[in-house]
Amino acid sequence: MRSALPAVLALILPLAHAQEHWKIQFFYDKPDAVFDIRDLACPTAQRCVGAGAIADQKGHVKSQILTTSDAGQHWTMQDFSEEPVSLFFLNENSGWMVTDHGIWASDEGGRSWKKLDGLKGIVQVYFLDPTHGFAIGYPKAIYETTDGGKKWLKVPAAQLPTGKAEDIVYDCIAFHGQQGAIYGRVITERSRRYRLWLTPNPERVGKQTASELFLLETYDGGKNWKLSTNAIVGQITELRFTNDDGALALVEYHDMYALPSAVLEVKPGSQRAQTVFGERDRAVTDIALAPDGEAFIAAVEPPGNTNQVPIPGKLKVLRSTNLRVWEETDVDYRASAQRATLAVPDARHAWVATDTGMILALEPRVAPQASSR
């Protein structure tokens, strides 16, 4: 006789999650300016760091860093001298920030920053430990450091793909232990109009066609890299390794494609890939995995009948314990965005930031108090 436990769990887990909702903790609500929170990192359940830029109606841009040390009950804003691009935190103290003019490091949880050796054109950094890390970007650029970023050396494997350096950008990196993957792509004439180091995921317009994708893999922490090349439709913008040596990849498509995005279950280096999420009315902009393997998706409901419109749509967050059944969670009705970024230190504590100046936290829903009458 087959056990009824899986069926029972399928009923219980959605009920448990239904008691949670995404509540706005921070909202930069100014009528004449927009706060584009470009990245958010929450290395622990108490400490989070956000980075972005405020643009007013006159075109003035002011960079900002957001920090909290009490799980988002209070957020502190501070001005910054360069435009943030992305964040990476190894623990609650040690973090790095990529900007339009270089890389900065913090050993105080994002409260203060020190500029490192001046690399430009960088999109992301990833550190395996406090001293050993990688920086990737444009043109055809991969750098490695063994002293926390004070000095960077070029990784020769970056030159393995054929083609001119100015035609290739590396903009996606992930590690799981000593196993690592770096994705690169050919820059189209369309994307040349945008400053890639300021906007890692450029605006997408026009008909979607297949383009070359470069994958550099390592199984020894970056000592050796192996190149594979493939042609895919869309652009891989995020990669998250799972606990079983697989990975989730976010592929974003153009407006003319049938879907705005798809989340794939892949084996880096293998041609096999299985779609685990893809819906016409859910444009996924970020994916995250909790330490226990639970997956989260941040998406936007595109307004109108097109996948990509320069108008914010309703924010949607979904989660799954098995990558097959996705539960749509309750999100504050005011939350809207064109892009949203997830930070998930564990399955019970999660945050999502938007390019419209909002940070929402996953919180238990408070039951209404019984009347004393």
mmCIF file of C-alpha atoms in Angstrom:
data_model
loop_
_atom_site.group_PDB
_atom_site.id
_atom_site.type_symbol
_atom_site.label_atom_id
_atom_site.label_comp_id
_atom_site.label_asym_id
_atom_site.label_seq_id
_atom_site.Cartn_x
_atom_site.Cartn_y
_atom_site.Cartn_z
ATOM 1 C CA MET A 1 0.000 0.000 0.000
ATOM 2 C CA ARG A 2 1.415 3.360 -1.006
ATOM 3 C CA SER A 3 2.098 5.892 1.723
ATOM 4 C CA ALA A 4 -0.252 8.875 1.922
ATOM 5 C CA LEU A 5 2.485 11.089 3.397
ATOM 6 C CA PRO A 6 3.405 12.924 0.132
ATOM 7 C CA ALA A 7 -0.225 13.805 -0.494
ATOM 8 C CA VAL A 8 -0.655 14.985 3.080
ATOM 9 C CA LEU A 9 2.473 17.144 2.879
ATOM 10 C CA ALA A 10 1.250 18.649 -0.394
ATOM 11 C CA LEU A 11 -1.807 19.878 1.486
ATOM 12 C CA ILE A 12 -0.056 20.963 4.681
ATOM 13 C CA LEU A 13 2.827 22.964 3.195
ATOM 14 C CA PRO A 14 0.655 25.435 1.207
ATOM 15 C CA LEU A 15 -1.420 26.002 4.336
ATOM 16 C CA ALA A 16 1.714 26.778 6.318
ATOM 17 C CA HIS A 17 2.978 29.199 3.698
ATOM 18 C CA ALA A 18 -0.443 30.804 3.471
ATOM 19 C CA GLN A 19 0.173 32.162 6.964
ATOM 20 C CA GLU A 20 3.081 34.233 5.604
ATOM 21 C CA HIS A 21 3.040 37.375 3.513
ATOM 22 C CA TRP A 22 5.465 39.889 2.020
ATOM 23 C CA LYS A 23 5.262 43.137 3.973
ATOM 24 C CA ILE A 24 6.810 46.444 2.896
ATOM 25 C CA GLN A 25 9.585 47.367 5.353
ATOM 26 C CA PHE A 26 11.126 50.206 3.371
ATOM 27 C CA PHE A 27 9.616 52.463 0.713
ATOM 28 C CA TYR A 28 11.284 55.501 -0.851
ATOM 29 C CA ASP A 29 8.060 57.243 -1.775
ATOM 30 C CA LYS A 30 8.954 60.580 -3.341
ATOM 31 C CA PRO A 31 6.771 62.103 -6.091
ATOM 32 C CA ASP A 32 9.710 63.576 -8.009
ATOM 33 C CA ALA A 33 12.291 60.776 -7.742
ATOM 34 C CA VAL A 34 12.686 57.000 -8.123
ATOM 35 C CA PHE A 35 15.017 54.832 -6.048
ATOM 36 C CA ASP A 36 16.330 51.968 -8.211
ATOM 37 C CA ILE A 37 17.554 49.353 -5.711
ATOM 38 C CA ARG A 38 19.873 47.407 -7.986
ATOM 39 C CA ASP A 39 20.942 44.672 -5.592
ATOM 40 C CA LEU A 40 20.217 43.343 -2.119
ATOM 41 C CA ALA A 41 22.287 40.993 0.043
ATOM 42 C CA CYS A 42 21.174 39.468 3.359
ATOM 43 C CA PRO A 43 23.973 37.225 4.648
ATOM 44 C CA THR A 44 22.071 36.575 7.911
ATOM 45 C CA ALA A 45 18.528 36.853 9.202
ATOM 46 C CA GLN A 46 19.450 40.102 10.955
ATOM 47 C CA ARG A 47 21.723 41.948 8.543
ATOM 48 C CA CYS A 48 20.923 43.159 5.022
ATOM 49 C CA VAL A 49 22.627 45.580 2.631
ATOM 50 C CA GLY A 50 21.036 47.201 -0.391
ATOM 51 C CA ALA A 51 22.599 49.381 -3.081
ATOM 52 C CA GLY A 52 21.151 51.559 -5.791
ATOM 53 C CA ALA A 53 20.641 55.051 -7.154
ATOM 54 C CA ILE A 54 17.988 57.748 -6.838
ATOM 55 C CA ALA A 55 17.121 59.582 -10.062
ATOM 56 C CA ASP A 56 15.018 62.733 -10.035
ATOM 57 C CA GLN A 57 12.960 64.310 -12.812
ATOM 58 C CA LYS A 58 15.853 66.559 -13.821
ATOM 59 C CA GLY A 59 18.119 63.593 -14.492
ATOM 60 C CA HIS A 60 20.248 63.993 -11.371
ATOM 61 C CA VAL A 61 21.463 60.675 -9.941
ATOM 62 C CA LYS A 62 22.491 60.123 -6.316
ATOM 63 C CA SER A 63 23.866 56.744 -5.231
ATOM 64 C CA GLN A 64 22.687 55.205 -1.970
ATOM 65 C CA ILE A 65 23.556 52.350 0.386
ATOM 66 C CA LEU A 66 20.887 50.829 2.644
ATOM 67 C CA THR A 67 21.726 48.815 5.773
ATOM 68 C CA THR A 68 19.856 47.111 8.586
ATOM 69 C CA SER A 69 21.106 45.094 11.551
ATOM 70 C CA ASP A 70 17.717 44.288 13.118
ATOM 71 C CA ALA A 71 16.054 42.195 10.394
ATOM 72 C CA GLY A 72 14.725 45.263 8.601
ATOM 73 C CA GLN A 73 12.903 46.911 11.459
ATOM 74 C CA HIS A 74 15.057 49.981 10.806
ATOM 75 C CA TRP A 75 16.916 50.893 7.605
ATOM 76 C CA THR A 76 19.730 53.434 7.351
ATOM 77 C CA MET A 77 20.436 55.301 4.104
ATOM 78 C CA GLN A 78 23.832 56.773 3.278
ATOM 79 C CA ASP A 79 25.147 58.591 0.212
ATOM 80 C CA PHE A 80 27.767 56.914 -1.929
ATOM 81 C CA SER A 81 30.214 58.366 -4.443
ATOM 82 C CA GLU A 82 29.834 55.841 -7.297
ATOM 83 C CA GLU A 83 26.861 54.097 -8.894
ATOM 84 C CA PRO A 84 26.345 50.573 -7.507
ATOM 85 C CA VAL A 85 26.001 47.649 -9.894
ATOM 86 C CA SER A 86 25.978 44.508 -7.717
ATOM 87 C CA LEU A 87 26.747 43.181 -4.228
ATOM 88 C CA PHE A 88 28.333 40.042 -2.800
ATOM 89 C CA PHE A 89 28.536 39.190 0.911
ATOM 90 C CA LEU A 90 30.439 36.223 2.298
ATOM 91 C CA ASN A 91 29.150 36.678 5.842
ATOM 92 C CA GLU A 92 27.511 39.405 7.929
ATOM 93 C CA ASN A 93 30.698 41.499 7.956
ATOM 94 C CA SER A 94 32.704 40.797 4.783
ATOM 95 C CA GLY A 95 31.235 42.114 1.549
ATOM 96 C CA TRP A 96 32.163 43.564 -1.833
ATOM 97 C CA MET A 97 30.339 46.008 -4.102
ATOM 98 C CA VAL A 98 30.802 46.506 -7.837
ATOM 99 C CA THR A 99 30.288 50.065 -9.054
ATOM 100 C CA ASP A 100 30.546 51.851 -12.382
ATOM 101 C CA HIS A 101 34.164 52.753 -11.557
ATOM 102 C CA GLY A 102 35.536 49.782 -9.650
ATOM 103 C CA ILE A 103 35.193 47.428 -6.694
ATOM 104 C CA TRP A 104 34.757 48.346 -3.028
ATOM 105 C CA ALA A 105 35.131 46.175 0.093
ATOM 106 C CA SER A 106 33.492 46.338 3.505
ATOM 107 C CA ASP A 107 34.394 44.540 6.722
ATOM 108 C CA GLU A 108 31.667 46.268 8.721
ATOM 109 C CA GLY A 109 28.554 44.816 7.157
ATOM 110 C CA GLY A 110 28.194 47.565 4.556
ATOM 111 C CA ARG A 111 28.320 50.468 7.005
ATOM 112 C CA SER A 112 31.660 51.638 5.579
ATOM 113 C CA TRP A 113 33.506 50.885 2.336
ATOM 114 C CA LYS A 114 37.084 51.009 1.028
ATOM 115 C CA LYS A 115 37.916 51.139 -2.680
ATOM 116 C CA LEU A 116 40.117 48.362 -4.042
ATOM 117 C CA ASP A 117 42.424 48.174 -7.056
ATOM 118 C CA GLY A 118 40.727 50.019 -9.902
ATOM 119 C CA LEU A 119 39.048 47.536 -12.208
ATOM 120 C CA LYS A 120 36.469 48.889 -14.644
ATOM 121 C CA GLY A 121 33.840 47.171 -16.725
ATOM 122 C CA ILE A 122 33.109 44.646 -13.937
ATOM 123 C CA VAL A 123 29.583 43.286 -13.525
ATOM 124 C CA GLN A 124 29.864 40.787 -10.650
ATOM 125 C CA VAL A 125 32.257 39.428 -8.050
ATOM 126 C CA TYR A 126 32.166 36.092 -6.225
ATOM 127 C CA PHE A 127 34.350 35.133 -3.258
ATOM 128 C CA LEU A 128 34.993 31.573 -2.081
ATOM 129 C CA ASP A 129 36.574 32.794 1.175
ATOM 130 C CA PRO A 130 37.726 36.175 2.569
ATOM 131 C CA THR A 131 40.818 36.237 0.325
ATOM 132 C CA HIS A 132 40.017 34.190 -2.791
ATOM 133 C CA GLY A 133 37.572 35.640 -5.312
ATOM 134 C CA PHE A 134 36.760 36.359 -8.940
ATOM 135 C CA ALA A 135 35.553 39.446 -10.848
ATOM 136 C CA ILE A 136 33.858 39.188 -14.242
ATOM 137 C CA GLY A 137 32.732 41.675 -16.846
ATOM 138 C CA TYR A 138 33.628 43.471 -20.060
ATOM 139 C CA PRO A 139 35.552 43.329 -22.357
ATOM 140 C CA LYS A 140 36.076 39.535 -22.144
ATOM 141 C CA ALA A 141 37.239 40.063 -18.571
ATOM 142 C CA ILE A 142 37.784 37.581 -15.736
ATOM 143 C CA TYR A 143 40.084 38.460 -12.849
ATOM 144 C CA GLU A 144 41.188 36.503 -9.780
ATOM 145 C CA THR A 145 42.382 37.709 -6.372
ATOM 146 C CA THR A 146 43.989 35.826 -3.494
ATOM 147 C CA ASP A 147 44.284 38.773 -1.093
ATOM 148 C CA GLY A 148 40.691 39.910 -0.723
ATOM 149 C CA GLY A 149 40.742 42.144 -3.792
ATOM 150 C CA LYS A 150 43.781 44.295 -3.130
ATOM 151 C CA LYS A 151 45.357 42.904 -6.302
ATOM 152 C CA TRP A 152 43.687 41.269 -9.292
ATOM 153 C CA LEU A 153 45.263 39.060 -11.955
ATOM 154 C CA LYS A 154 43.772 38.227 -15.347
ATOM 155 C CA VAL A 155 42.467 34.662 -15.732
ATOM 156 C CA PRO A 156 43.896 33.310 -19.014
ATOM 157 C CA ALA A 157 40.828 31.094 -19.577
ATOM 158 C CA ALA A 158 38.785 34.228 -20.252
ATOM 159 C CA GLN A 159 40.399 34.400 -23.686
ATOM 160 C CA LEU A 160 39.408 30.832 -24.681
ATOM 161 C CA PRO A 161 36.251 31.842 -26.619
ATOM 162 C CA THR A 162 36.999 32.984 -30.145
ATOM 163 C CA GLY A 163 36.114 36.528 -31.041
ATOM 164 C CA LYS A 164 37.241 40.040 -30.252
ATOM 165 C CA ALA A 165 37.424 41.072 -26.609
ATOM 166 C CA GLU A 166 35.081 44.003 -27.172
ATOM 167 C CA ASP A 167 32.423 41.586 -28.469
ATOM 168 C CA ILE A 168 32.188 39.394 -25.336
ATOM 169 C CA VAL A 169 30.976 40.017 -21.794
ATOM 170 C CA TYR A 170 30.964 37.660 -18.805
ATOM 171 C CA ASP A 171 27.993 38.515 -16.605
ATOM 172 C CA CYS A 172 26.949 35.446 -14.593
ATOM 173 C CA ILE A 173 29.023 33.553 -11.987
ATOM 174 C CA ALA A 174 28.251 30.981 -9.282
ATOM 175 C CA PHE A 175 30.099 28.459 -7.130
ATOM 176 C CA HIS A 176 29.195 25.417 -5.046
ATOM 177 C CA GLY A 177 32.259 24.486 -3.053
ATOM 178 C CA GLN A 178 35.102 24.054 -5.526
ATOM 179 C CA GLN A 179 32.742 23.706 -8.489
ATOM 180 C CA GLY A 180 32.181 26.961 -10.344
ATOM 181 C CA ALA A 181 30.595 28.255 -13.524
ATOM 182 C CA ILE A 182 30.986 31.519 -15.431
ATOM 183 C CA TYR A 183 28.681 32.372 -18.324
ATOM 184 C CA GLY A 184 29.636 34.763 -21.119
ATOM 185 C CA ARG A 185 27.880 35.941 -24.243
ATOM 186 C CA VAL A 186 28.403 37.826 -27.460
ATOM 187 C CA ILE A 187 27.323 41.462 -27.271
ATOM 188 C CA THR A 188 24.854 42.320 -29.999
ATOM 189 C CA GLU A 189 24.722 45.645 -31.799
ATOM 190 C CA ARG A 190 21.536 46.362 -29.871
ATOM 191 C CA SER A 191 23.186 45.962 -26.466
ATOM 192 C CA ARG A 192 26.166 48.121 -27.431
ATOM 193 C CA ARG A 193 23.973 51.169 -26.904
ATOM 194 C CA TYR A 194 23.981 50.476 -23.164
ATOM 195 C CA ARG A 195 26.797 50.751 -20.648
ATOM 196 C CA LEU A 196 27.047 47.102 -19.663
ATOM 197 C CA TRP A 197 28.924 47.762 -16.450
ATOM 198 C CA LEU A 198 26.105 49.983 -15.264
ATOM 199 C CA THR A 199 23.278 47.729 -16.395
ATOM 200 C CA PRO A 200 24.239 44.034 -16.263
ATOM 201 C CA ASN A 201 20.859 43.101 -17.740
ATOM 202 C CA PRO A 202 20.374 45.613 -20.605
ATOM 203 C CA GLU A 203 16.972 46.619 -21.913
ATOM 204 C CA ARG A 204 15.702 44.012 -24.325
ATOM 205 C CA VAL A 205 13.958 44.980 -27.538
ATOM 206 C CA GLY A 206 13.484 43.424 -30.940
ATOM 207 C CA LYS A 207 13.052 39.889 -32.231
ATOM 208 C CA GLN A 208 14.610 37.085 -30.201
ATOM 209 C CA THR A 209 17.221 34.995 -32.001
ATOM 210 C CA ALA A 210 19.723 32.399 -30.861
ATOM 211 C CA SER A 211 23.154 33.666 -29.849
ATOM 212 C CA GLU A 212 26.423 32.153 -28.664
ATOM 213 C CA LEU A 213 26.736 31.247 -25.000
ATOM 214 C CA PHE A 214 30.123 30.536 -23.417
ATOM 215 C CA LEU A 215 30.449 28.431 -20.273
ATOM 216 C CA LEU A 216 33.671 28.199 -18.294
ATOM 217 C CA GLU A 217 33.645 25.435 -15.661
ATOM 218 C CA THR A 218 36.013 24.604 -12.835
ATOM 219 C CA TYR A 219 36.046 21.748 -10.327
ATOM 220 C CA ASP A 220 39.117 22.847 -8.384
ATOM 221 C CA GLY A 221 38.280 26.355 -7.235
ATOM 222 C CA GLY A 222 39.477 28.075 -10.409
ATOM 223 C CA LYS A 223 42.873 26.448 -10.883
ATOM 224 C CA ASN A 224 41.691 24.950 -14.157
ATOM 225 C CA TRP A 225 38.822 25.974 -16.438
ATOM 226 C CA LYS A 226 37.072 24.102 -19.246
ATOM 227 C CA LEU A 227 35.232 25.914 -22.048
ATOM 228 C CA SER A 228 32.047 24.786 -23.755
ATOM 229 C CA THR A 229 30.034 26.751 -26.328
ATOM 230 C CA ASN A 230 26.382 26.561 -27.212
ATOM 231 C CA ALA A 231 23.746 28.598 -29.032
ATOM 232 C CA ILE A 232 20.658 29.484 -27.013
ATOM 233 C CA VAL A 233 17.641 31.711 -27.288
ATOM 234 C CA GLY A 234 17.612 34.284 -24.526
ATOM 235 C CA GLN A 235 20.180 35.291 -21.927
ATOM 236 C CA ILE A 236 21.183 33.462 -18.733
ATOM 237 C CA THR A 237 21.096 36.156 -16.055
ATOM 238 C CA GLU A 238 21.244 34.100 -12.832
ATOM 239 C CA LEU A 239 22.648 30.715 -11.794
ATOM 240 C CA ARG A 240 22.092 29.017 -8.428
ATOM 241 C CA PHE A 241 23.662 25.662 -7.564
ATOM 242 C CA THR A 242 21.385 23.142 -5.837
ATOM 243 C CA ASN A 243 22.414 20.715 -3.106
ATOM 244 C CA ASP A 244 22.520 17.769 -5.544
ATOM 245 C CA ASP A 245 25.215 19.212 -7.861
ATOM 246 C CA GLY A 246 22.634 20.555 -10.269
ATOM 247 C CA ALA A 247 21.680 24.188 -10.754
ATOM 248 C CA LEU A 248 18.810 26.524 -11.490
ATOM 249 C CA ALA A 249 19.311 28.951 -14.357
ATOM 250 C CA LEU A 250 17.177 31.999 -15.112
ATOM 251 C CA VAL A 251 16.803 32.666 -18.831
ATOM 252 C CA GLU A 252 15.254 35.964 -19.893
ATOM 253 C CA TYR A 253 13.820 36.482 -23.369
ATOM 254 C CA HIS A 254 12.914 39.376 -25.621
ATOM 255 C CA ASP A 255 9.493 40.916 -26.081
ATOM 256 C CA MET A 256 8.871 39.030 -29.302
ATOM 257 C CA TYR A 257 9.408 35.613 -27.696
ATOM 258 C CA ALA A 258 6.510 33.460 -26.474
ATOM 259 C CA LEU A 259 7.608 33.722 -22.824
ATOM 260 C CA PRO A 260 9.229 36.591 -20.911
ATOM 261 C CA SER A 261 11.474 34.170 -19.005
ATOM 262 C CA ALA A 262 12.031 30.581 -17.919
ATOM 263 C CA VAL A 263 13.647 28.877 -14.942
ATOM 264 C CA LEU A 264 15.601 25.806 -15.992
ATOM 265 C CA GLU A 265 17.001 22.896 -14.015
ATOM 266 C CA VAL A 266 20.411 22.253 -15.565
ATOM 267 C CA LYS A 267 23.627 20.364 -15.136
ATOM 268 C CA PRO A 268 26.438 22.820 -15.978
ATOM 269 C CA GLY A 269 28.439 21.412 -18.859
ATOM 270 C CA SER A 270 25.578 19.162 -19.973
ATOM 271 C CA GLN A 271 23.206 19.783 -22.850
ATOM 272 C CA ARG A 272 20.279 18.615 -20.718
ATOM 273 C CA ALA A 273 17.918 21.216 -19.310
ATOM 274 C CA GLN A 274 14.378 20.966 -17.996
ATOM 275 C CA THR A 275 11.994 23.890 -17.599
ATOM 276 C CA VAL A 276 10.671 24.031 -14.037
ATOM 277 C CA PHE A 277 8.858 27.362 -14.380
ATOM 278 C CA GLY A 278 7.706 29.451 -17.320
ATOM 279 C CA GLU A 279 4.513 31.472 -17.622
ATOM 280 C CA ARG A 280 3.466 34.172 -20.066
ATOM 281 C CA ASP A 281 2.198 36.512 -17.321
ATOM 282 C CA ARG A 282 5.156 36.105 -14.948
ATOM 283 C CA ALA A 283 8.385 37.827 -16.017
ATOM 284 C CA VAL A 284 10.944 36.338 -13.637
ATOM 285 C CA THR A 285 13.794 38.697 -12.720
ATOM 286 C CA ASP A 286 15.547 36.752 -9.937
ATOM 287 C CA ILE A 287 15.806 33.307 -8.351
ATOM 288 C CA ALA A 288 17.130 32.257 -4.945
ATOM 289 C CA LEU A 289 17.713 29.041 -3.021
ATOM 290 C CA ALA A 290 17.495 28.690 0.750
ATOM 291 C CA PRO A 291 20.101 26.456 2.451
ATOM 292 C CA ASP A 292 17.501 23.670 2.791
ATOM 293 C CA GLY A 293 16.941 23.695 -0.975
ATOM 294 C CA GLU A 294 13.640 25.576 -1.083
ATOM 295 C CA ALA A 295 13.462 27.776 -4.185
ATOM 296 C CA PHE A 296 12.105 31.313 -4.518
ATOM 297 C CA ILE A 297 11.165 33.251 -7.653
ATOM 298 C CA ALA A 298 10.700 37.028 -7.927
ATOM 299 C CA ALA A 299 8.585 38.019 -10.906
ATOM 300 C CA VAL A 300 6.616 40.900 -12.349
ATOM 301 C CA GLU A 301 3.175 40.617 -13.898
ATOM 302 C CA PRO A 302 3.631 42.467 -17.212
ATOM 303 C CA PRO A 303 0.985 45.127 -17.793
ATOM 304 C CA GLY A 304 -0.957 44.727 -21.014
ATOM 305 C CA ASN A 305 -0.363 42.012 -23.594
ATOM 306 C CA THR A 306 3.395 42.308 -23.977
ATOM 307 C CA ASN A 307 6.222 40.736 -22.009
ATOM 308 C CA GLN A 308 8.411 43.791 -21.607
ATOM 309 C CA VAL A 309 6.885 47.231 -21.098
ATOM 310 C CA PRO A 310 8.762 50.143 -19.450
ATOM 311 C CA ILE A 311 5.992 50.386 -16.860
ATOM 312 C CA PRO A 312 6.106 48.713 -13.424
ATOM 313 C CA GLY A 313 3.855 45.694 -12.994
ATOM 314 C CA LYS A 314 2.594 43.899 -9.918
ATOM 315 C CA LEU A 315 5.285 42.135 -7.894
ATOM 316 C CA LYS A 316 4.850 38.372 -7.573
ATOM 317 C CA VAL A 317 6.877 35.965 -5.415
ATOM 318 C CA LEU A 318 6.608 32.190 -5.728
ATOM 319 C CA ARG A 319 8.232 29.376 -3.782
ATOM 320 C CA SER A 320 8.685 25.628 -4.207
ATOM 321 C CA THR A 321 10.044 22.789 -2.110
ATOM 322 C CA ASN A 322 10.397 20.374 -5.016
ATOM 323 C CA LEU A 323 10.896 22.563 -8.152
ATOM 324 C CA ARG A 324 7.711 21.087 -9.590
ATOM 325 C CA VAL A 325 4.869 22.719 -7.705
ATOM 326 C CA TRP A 326 5.127 26.492 -7.290
ATOM 327 C CA GLU A 327 3.049 28.334 -4.723
ATOM 328 C CA GLU A 328 2.296 32.004 -5.302
ATOM 329 C CA THR A 329 2.683 33.841 -1.987
ATOM 330 C CA ASP A 330 0.794 36.849 -0.651
ATOM 331 C CA VAL A 331 2.488 40.139 -1.585
ATOM 332 C CA ASP A 332 1.483 43.641 -0.456
ATOM 333 C CA TYR A 333 -0.873 44.954 -3.154
ATOM 334 C CA ARG A 334 1.116 48.208 -3.409
ATOM 335 C CA ALA A 335 4.312 46.452 -4.498
ATOM 336 C CA SER A 336 5.193 46.985 -8.150
ATOM 337 C CA ALA A 337 8.413 46.855 -10.165
ATOM 338 C CA GLN A 338 10.098 46.306 -13.476
ATOM 339 C CA ARG A 339 12.844 44.287 -11.786
ATOM 340 C CA ALA A 340 13.048 42.703 -8.334
ATOM 341 C CA THR A 341 15.956 41.118 -6.458
ATOM 342 C CA LEU A 342 15.781 38.363 -3.826
ATOM 343 C CA ALA A 343 17.902 37.801 -0.709
ATOM 344 C CA VAL A 344 17.176 34.552 1.167
ATOM 345 C CA PRO A 345 19.473 33.633 4.085
ATOM 346 C CA ASP A 346 17.079 30.806 5.071
ATOM 347 C CA ALA A 347 13.573 29.580 4.285
ATOM 348 C CA ARG A 348 12.014 31.515 7.185
ATOM 349 C CA HIS A 349 13.753 34.818 6.472
ATOM 350 C CA ALA A 350 13.662 36.369 3.018
ATOM 351 C CA TRP A 351 13.617 39.821 1.443
ATOM 352 C CA VAL A 352 12.874 41.202 -1.999
ATOM 353 C CA ALA A 353 13.928 44.647 -3.280
ATOM 354 C CA THR A 354 12.508 46.497 -6.280
ATOM 355 C CA ASP A 355 13.703 49.101 -8.755
ATOM 356 C CA THR A 356 10.826 51.254 -7.492
ATOM 357 C CA GLY A 357 12.364 51.829 -4.054
ATOM 358 C CA MET A 358 10.696 49.059 -2.022
ATOM 359 C CA ILE A 359 12.060 46.354 0.255
ATOM 360 C CA LEU A 360 9.619 43.691 1.394
ATOM 361 C CA ALA A 361 10.185 41.030 4.058
ATOM 362 C CA LEU A 362 8.595 37.615 4.402
ATOM 363 C CA GLU A 363 6.705 37.801 7.681
ATOM 364 C CA PRO A 364 4.173 35.634 9.551
ATOM 365 C CA ARG A 365 0.642 36.859 9.155
ATOM 366 C CA VAL A 366 -0.715 38.116 12.461
ATOM 367 C CA ALA A 367 -4.051 36.533 13.313
ATOM 368 C CA PRO A 368 -6.815 39.009 14.159
ATOM 369 C CA GLN A 369 -7.492 39.359 17.857
ATOM 370 C CA ALA A 370 -10.771 37.979 19.143
ATOM 371 C CA SER A 371 -13.312 40.537 20.239
ATOM 372 C CA SER A 372 -13.694 40.992 24.006
ATOM 373 C CA ARG A 373 -17.411 41.621 23.608
#
